[in-house]
Coordinates of C-alpha atoms in Angstrom, one line a residue:
M18 CA -51.2 94.8 -65.8
V19 CA -50.1 91.4 -67.1
L20 CA -49.6 91.0 -70.8
F21 CA -49.2 87.5 -72.2
W22 CA -49.2 85.6 -75.5
R23 CA -51.5 82.9 -76.7
R24 CA -50.8 80.6 -79.6
A25 CA -53.6 80.3 -82.2
D26 CA -53.5 77.7 -84.9
R27 CA -55.1 78.6 -88.2
A28 CA -55.7 76.6 -91.3
T29 CA -53.0 78.3 -93.4
H30 CA -50.5 79.7 -90.9
L31 CA -49.5 80.1 -87.3
T32 CA -49.9 83.4 -85.5
L33 CA -49.3 84.7 -82.0
K34 CA -51.6 87.1 -80.4
H35 CA -50.7 89.6 -77.8
Y36 CA -53.2 90.7 -75.2
M37 CA -53.3 94.5 -74.7
R38 CA -55.7 97.4 -74.1
A39 CA -57.3 99.7 -76.6
A40 CA -59.9 102.5 -76.6
I41 CA -62.6 101.1 -78.9
L42 CA -65.2 103.2 -80.7
R43 CA -68.2 101.0 -81.1
H44 CA -70.8 103.6 -82.1
S45 CA -70.4 107.1 -83.6
N46 CA -70.9 109.9 -81.2
H47 CA -70.4 107.6 -78.2
P48 CA -67.5 107.5 -75.7
F49 CA -64.5 105.4 -76.2
Q50 CA -64.4 102.2 -74.3
I51 CA -61.1 100.8 -73.0
E52 CA -61.1 97.0 -73.5
E53 CA -58.7 94.2 -73.5
I54 CA -58.1 92.9 -77.1
Q55 CA -55.6 90.8 -79.0
L56 CA -52.9 92.0 -81.3
E57 CA -51.2 89.8 -83.9
L58 CA -47.4 89.6 -84.3
P59 CA -46.0 91.8 -87.0
R60 CA -45.9 90.5 -90.6
S61 CA -42.7 90.6 -92.6
H62 CA -42.9 94.4 -93.4
E63 CA -44.5 95.4 -90.1
V64 CA -43.3 96.8 -86.7
Q65 CA -44.9 96.3 -83.3
V66 CA -44.6 99.4 -81.0
Q67 CA -45.5 99.7 -77.4
I68 CA -47.1 103.1 -77.2
V69 CA -45.7 105.5 -74.6
G70 CA -47.8 108.6 -75.6
V71 CA -50.4 109.4 -78.2
G72 CA -51.8 112.7 -79.2
I73 CA -55.4 113.3 -79.9
C74 CA -56.1 115.1 -83.2
H75 CA -59.3 116.8 -84.4
T76 CA -59.3 114.2 -87.2
D77 CA -59.8 111.5 -84.5
V78 CA -62.6 113.4 -83.0
K79 CA -64.3 114.0 -86.4
M80 CA -64.1 110.3 -87.2
A81 CA -65.6 109.5 -83.9
Q82 CA -68.4 111.9 -84.5
G83 CA -69.3 110.3 -87.8
Y84 CA -67.8 113.1 -90.0
R85 CA -67.1 110.4 -92.7
P86 CA -68.1 106.7 -92.7
I87 CA -65.5 104.3 -91.2
P88 CA -66.0 100.7 -90.3
L89 CA -67.0 100.1 -86.7
P90 CA -66.0 98.9 -84.1
V91 CA -62.6 100.6 -84.6
V92 CA -59.5 101.8 -82.8
L93 CA -58.6 105.3 -83.8
G94 CA -55.5 107.3 -83.0
H95 CA -52.7 108.4 -85.4
E96 CA -50.2 110.4 -83.3
G97 CA -48.5 107.6 -81.6
A98 CA -44.9 107.3 -80.2
G99 CA -43.2 104.6 -78.3
M100 CA -40.7 101.8 -78.2
V101 CA -40.3 99.0 -80.8
T102 CA -41.0 95.6 -79.3
A103 CA -40.9 93.4 -82.3
V104 CA -40.1 93.6 -86.0
G105 CA -41.0 91.5 -89.1
A106 CA -38.5 89.4 -90.9
N107 CA -37.8 92.0 -93.7
V108 CA -37.7 95.1 -91.5
T109 CA -34.3 96.9 -91.6
K110 CA -35.3 100.5 -90.6
V111 CA -35.6 99.9 -86.8
K112 CA -35.0 97.2 -84.2
P113 CA -36.5 96.2 -80.9
G114 CA -35.7 98.8 -78.3
D115 CA -35.7 101.8 -80.7
P116 CA -37.8 104.8 -79.8
V117 CA -40.1 105.8 -82.7
V118 CA -42.7 108.4 -83.8
I119 CA -45.4 106.9 -86.0
S120 CA -46.7 109.1 -88.8
F121 CA -49.2 108.8 -91.6
T122 CA -49.1 105.9 -94.1
S123 CA -48.6 106.0 -97.8
C124 CA -47.9 103.5 -100.6
G125 CA -44.3 104.4 -101.4
F126 CA -44.7 103.7 -105.1
C127 CA -46.9 106.3 -106.8
D128 CA -45.5 109.5 -108.4
S129 CA -46.2 111.6 -105.3
C130 CA -44.4 109.2 -102.9
Q131 CA -41.5 108.6 -105.3
S132 CA -41.0 112.4 -105.7
G133 CA -40.9 113.0 -101.9
H134 CA -44.5 114.0 -101.4
P135 CA -46.1 111.1 -99.6
A136 CA -48.8 113.3 -98.0
F137 CA -50.4 113.4 -101.5
C138 CA -50.1 109.6 -102.1
D139 CA -52.5 108.4 -104.8
D140 CA -53.9 105.8 -102.3
G141 CA -53.4 107.9 -99.1
D142 CA -57.1 108.4 -98.4
A143 CA -57.8 104.6 -98.6
L144 CA -54.7 103.7 -96.7
C145 CA -55.3 106.2 -93.8
F146 CA -59.1 105.8 -93.5
G147 CA -59.7 102.3 -94.7
C148 CA -58.9 100.8 -91.3
A149 CA -57.5 97.6 -92.8
R150 CA -54.3 96.2 -94.2
P151 CA -54.2 97.1 -97.9
E152 CA -52.8 93.8 -99.0
D153 CA -55.8 91.7 -97.8
G154 CA -58.2 93.9 -95.9
S155 CA -57.4 92.3 -92.6
S156 CA -57.0 93.9 -89.2
P157 CA -54.2 93.0 -86.8
I158 CA -56.5 93.3 -83.8
S159 CA -59.5 91.3 -82.6
K160 CA -61.4 90.4 -79.4
E161 CA -62.1 86.7 -78.8
G162 CA -63.1 86.2 -82.4
E163 CA -64.7 89.6 -82.9
S164 CA -63.1 91.6 -85.7
I165 CA -62.0 95.0 -84.5
N166 CA -61.0 97.5 -87.3
G167 CA -57.5 98.8 -86.9
Y168 CA -54.7 100.2 -89.1
F169 CA -56.3 103.7 -88.9
F170 CA -53.6 105.9 -90.5
G171 CA -51.6 102.6 -90.5
Q172 CA -51.4 102.6 -86.7
S173 CA -54.6 102.8 -84.6
S174 CA -52.6 104.1 -81.6
F175 CA -55.3 104.6 -79.0
A176 CA -53.9 101.4 -77.6
T177 CA -51.0 100.2 -75.5
H178 CA -49.5 98.4 -78.5
V179 CA -49.8 98.7 -82.3
I180 CA -48.8 97.0 -85.5
T181 CA -47.7 99.5 -88.1
P182 CA -45.9 99.3 -91.5
E183 CA -42.1 99.9 -91.4
R184 CA -42.7 102.8 -93.7
N185 CA -44.8 104.6 -91.0
V186 CA -42.1 104.7 -88.2
V187 CA -39.5 107.4 -87.7
K188 CA -36.6 106.6 -85.4
A189 CA -36.3 109.2 -82.6
P190 CA -33.1 110.2 -81.0
E191 CA -32.2 109.1 -77.5
G192 CA -32.6 111.6 -74.6
V193 CA -35.9 113.1 -75.7
S194 CA -39.1 112.4 -73.8
I195 CA -40.8 110.0 -76.2
E196 CA -44.2 110.4 -74.6
M197 CA -44.6 113.9 -76.1
L198 CA -43.3 113.2 -79.6
G199 CA -46.5 111.6 -81.1
P200 CA -48.1 114.9 -82.3
L201 CA -45.1 115.4 -84.5
G202 CA -46.5 112.7 -86.7
C203 CA -49.5 114.7 -87.7
G204 CA -50.8 118.0 -86.2
I205 CA -47.5 119.6 -85.4
Q206 CA -45.8 118.6 -88.6
T207 CA -48.8 119.9 -90.5
G208 CA -48.6 123.4 -89.0
A209 CA -44.8 123.6 -89.2
G210 CA -44.7 122.0 -92.6
A211 CA -47.3 124.4 -94.0
I212 CA -44.8 127.2 -93.3
L213 CA -41.5 125.6 -94.1
N214 CA -42.4 123.2 -96.9
V215 CA -45.6 124.4 -98.6
L216 CA -45.6 128.2 -98.3
N217 CA -41.8 128.3 -98.0
V218 CA -41.9 131.5 -96.0
Q219 CA -38.9 133.7 -96.6
P220 CA -36.9 135.8 -94.2
G221 CA -38.1 139.4 -93.8
T222 CA -41.7 138.6 -94.9
S223 CA -45.1 138.8 -93.3
L224 CA -47.4 136.0 -92.3
A225 CA -50.9 135.9 -90.8
V226 CA -52.2 132.7 -89.2
F227 CA -55.9 132.2 -88.7
G228 CA -56.6 129.9 -85.8
T229 CA -54.2 129.2 -82.9
G230 CA -54.8 125.6 -82.1
S231 CA -51.9 123.1 -82.2
V232 CA -51.6 123.5 -86.0
G233 CA -51.7 127.3 -86.0
L234 CA -49.3 127.7 -83.1
S235 CA -46.9 125.2 -84.7
A236 CA -47.1 127.4 -87.8
I237 CA -46.3 130.5 -85.8
M238 CA -43.3 128.9 -84.3
A239 CA -42.2 127.8 -87.7
G240 CA -42.7 131.3 -89.0
V241 CA -40.2 132.5 -86.4
I242 CA -37.7 129.8 -87.6
A243 CA -38.3 130.9 -91.2
G244 CA -37.4 134.5 -90.3
A245 CA -40.7 136.2 -90.9
T246 CA -40.5 139.6 -89.3
T247 CA -44.3 140.2 -89.1
I248 CA -46.4 137.4 -87.7
V249 CA -50.1 138.1 -87.1
A250 CA -52.1 135.6 -85.0
V251 CA -55.9 135.6 -85.4
D252 CA -58.3 133.8 -83.0
L253 CA -61.3 134.2 -80.8
N254 CA -59.5 132.7 -77.7
Q255 CA -57.6 135.5 -76.0
E256 CA -55.5 133.0 -73.9
R257 CA -54.3 131.4 -77.1
L258 CA -53.5 134.7 -78.6
D259 CA -51.4 135.5 -75.6
L260 CA -49.6 132.3 -76.0
A261 CA -49.1 133.0 -79.7
L262 CA -47.4 136.3 -78.8
D263 CA -45.2 134.5 -76.3
L264 CA -44.2 132.0 -79.0
G265 CA -43.2 134.7 -81.5
A266 CA -46.2 136.3 -83.0
T267 CA -45.7 140.1 -83.4
H268 CA -49.4 140.9 -83.4
A269 CA -52.6 139.3 -82.2
L270 CA -56.1 140.1 -83.5
N271 CA -59.3 138.9 -81.9
P272 CA -62.3 139.2 -84.3
L273 CA -64.5 139.9 -81.2
T274 CA -62.6 143.2 -80.6
T275 CA -61.3 144.0 -84.1
D276 CA -63.3 145.7 -86.8
G277 CA -62.4 144.9 -90.4
M278 CA -60.0 142.0 -90.1
V279 CA -58.7 142.2 -93.6
A280 CA -58.1 146.0 -93.3
S281 CA -56.4 145.5 -90.0
I282 CA -54.0 142.9 -91.3
K283 CA -53.2 145.0 -94.3
S284 CA -52.5 148.0 -92.0
I285 CA -50.1 145.9 -90.0
C286 CA -48.4 144.7 -93.2
S287 CA -47.6 148.1 -94.7
E288 CA -51.1 148.5 -96.3
K289 CA -50.3 146.0 -99.0
G290 CA -51.3 142.8 -97.2
A291 CA -49.4 139.8 -96.0
H292 CA -46.9 137.8 -98.1
Y293 CA -48.4 134.6 -96.7
T294 CA -51.5 133.6 -94.8
L295 CA -52.6 130.2 -93.3
D296 CA -56.1 129.2 -92.4
T297 CA -56.5 126.4 -89.8
T298 CA -60.2 127.1 -88.9
N299 CA -62.0 125.3 -91.8
V300 CA -64.5 128.1 -91.8
P301 CA -65.3 129.3 -95.4
S302 CA -65.8 132.9 -94.5
V303 CA -62.4 132.9 -92.6
I304 CA -60.7 131.2 -95.5
R305 CA -61.9 134.1 -97.7
Q306 CA -60.6 136.6 -95.2
A307 CA -57.2 134.9 -95.2
F308 CA -57.1 135.0 -99.0
E309 CA -58.1 138.6 -99.2
S310 CA -55.5 139.6 -96.6
L311 CA -52.8 138.7 -99.1
R312 CA -50.8 141.3 -101.0
P313 CA -50.6 140.7 -104.8
R314 CA -48.7 137.5 -105.6
G315 CA -49.2 136.3 -102.0
T316 CA -50.1 132.7 -101.1
C317 CA -52.7 131.4 -98.7
G318 CA -52.4 127.9 -97.3
H319 CA -55.5 126.0 -96.2
V320 CA -55.4 123.1 -93.8
G321 CA -58.1 120.5 -93.3
G322 CA -60.8 120.7 -96.0
V323 CA -64.2 122.1 -95.1
G324 CA -66.4 119.7 -96.9
Q325 CA -68.2 122.6 -98.6
E326 CA -67.5 125.2 -101.2
I327 CA -65.1 128.1 -100.7
T328 CA -65.9 131.3 -102.5
I329 CA -63.1 133.7 -103.4
S330 CA -63.0 136.9 -105.4
G331 CA -61.9 136.5 -109.1
T332 CA -60.5 140.0 -108.9
Q333 CA -58.3 139.1 -105.9
L334 CA -57.2 135.9 -107.7
L335 CA -56.4 137.9 -110.9
F336 CA -53.5 139.7 -109.2
G337 CA -51.4 136.6 -108.7
R338 CA -52.7 135.5 -105.4
S339 CA -52.7 131.7 -104.7
L340 CA -54.8 129.4 -102.6
V341 CA -53.2 126.0 -101.8
G342 CA -54.3 123.0 -99.8
V343 CA -52.0 121.6 -97.1
V344 CA -51.9 117.9 -96.1
Q345 CA -49.5 116.8 -93.4
G346 CA -47.4 119.9 -94.1
D347 CA -46.3 118.1 -97.4
S348 CA -43.7 116.5 -95.1
L349 CA -41.4 113.6 -95.7
P350 CA -41.6 112.3 -92.1
D351 CA -38.2 110.6 -92.1
V352 CA -36.6 113.9 -92.8
F353 CA -38.9 116.5 -91.3
I354 CA -39.7 114.9 -87.9
P355 CA -36.0 114.6 -86.9
R356 CA -35.6 118.2 -88.1
L357 CA -38.4 119.4 -85.8
I358 CA -36.9 117.4 -82.9
D359 CA -33.5 119.0 -83.5
L360 CA -35.1 122.4 -83.5
Y361 CA -36.9 121.6 -80.2
R362 CA -33.7 120.4 -78.6
A363 CA -32.1 123.7 -79.7
G364 CA -34.9 125.7 -78.0
R365 CA -36.2 127.0 -81.2
F366 CA -39.4 125.0 -81.5
P367 CA -41.0 124.6 -78.0
F368 CA -44.0 122.5 -79.1
D369 CA -44.1 120.9 -75.6
R370 CA -45.8 124.1 -74.5
L371 CA -48.9 123.1 -76.4
V372 CA -49.2 119.7 -74.7
T373 CA -51.4 118.7 -71.7
Y374 CA -51.0 115.2 -70.5
Y375 CA -53.9 112.8 -69.6
T376 CA -53.8 109.2 -68.5
F377 CA -55.1 106.6 -71.0
E378 CA -58.2 106.2 -68.9
E379 CA -59.0 109.9 -69.3
I380 CA -59.3 109.7 -73.0
N381 CA -63.0 110.9 -73.1
K382 CA -62.2 113.8 -70.7
A383 CA -59.2 114.7 -73.0
V384 CA -61.5 114.8 -76.0
E385 CA -64.1 116.9 -74.1
D386 CA -61.4 119.4 -73.0
M387 CA -60.0 119.7 -76.5
E388 CA -63.5 120.3 -77.9
A389 CA -64.2 122.9 -75.3
G390 CA -60.9 124.8 -76.0
K391 CA -59.4 124.0 -72.6
T392 CA -56.6 122.0 -74.0
I393 CA -54.5 122.7 -77.1
K394 CA -52.9 119.3 -77.7
P395 CA -54.0 116.5 -75.4
V396 CA -51.5 113.6 -75.1
L397 CA -52.5 110.3 -73.5
K398 CA -49.6 108.8 -71.4
M399 CA -49.2 105.1 -71.3
S400 CA -46.4 105.0 -68.8
E401 CA -48.2 102.7 -66.5
T402 CA -48.1 99.9 -69.2
K403 CA -45.5 97.3 -68.7
D404 CA -44.3 94.2 -70.7

């Protein structure tokens, strides 16, 4: 494939546009279409990245299915990783040639961002789902005059190249396969961060994880790192339960073959219940089970938001139990992603075992396989792309 530049004069400024390929969603509940589009050069605070690998997250799929309104046509994707190819005039964090992971975007100025909790940025929802630059509502991508919405999570990485704010990128170490690092920017840091940052699981304690997709399995691996001595995995998929045991879970429960899930977990955890539980299923009845599986003063984390009411027992709540929402593992990406990479290199966080690779052209098959439970974390490889 040949990539080239075209100079385009505008009334107020001069821009350069880079021809590339992207998977465009033109209509909700329709397949992605790979098309050639144009990408602007980075502005002063932006970075251009050639994507090497990008994970597919359930959030991408939900948006494609119309779970919430987003402007169309749009390029989704928010678990990108690749090589920096150009930087804006004011960028100091990275330089061309640096390998990077791209994470979620945030303002950097609100109380949450300033206190080290950018996942709870005051403007995070608009910045991640607005699909436009916050300063002027523009998109860095287009197709022969047609506006294509980009900047999804500040990146729109279902593409061979992206423009992203400097704040979004995390420099990766040399010597690690960059193509598999993208999921660290969202799903995997969410699961691991839920355990290490939010629940702050302590050594010698018990943990039950409901749902063993990429988030749940990342949480189980993090539970091992945290020193939990009892780790219960709960899922309907027996193959994933087997993998959970292989990754460090001490017990595996399948609701199809287990009567009384709450009682079973309490029995495993010395009849009192677990110190910590984590729900990754987004099913209200399961969230209640996770909450009721706690011992007094235990904490249940919930990932994702169900879009409907969750009912819990006031009596259960009375005895010091807590239910807390988890966004992006409450991670500070510049600190937490390098930590996870170091743990991976030390053999303590083998998240690569969750990954199945697909070519960019196989994006719709990858989505289908993930939805069918055949693949835990699909990653699209862009290795065929050349400058």
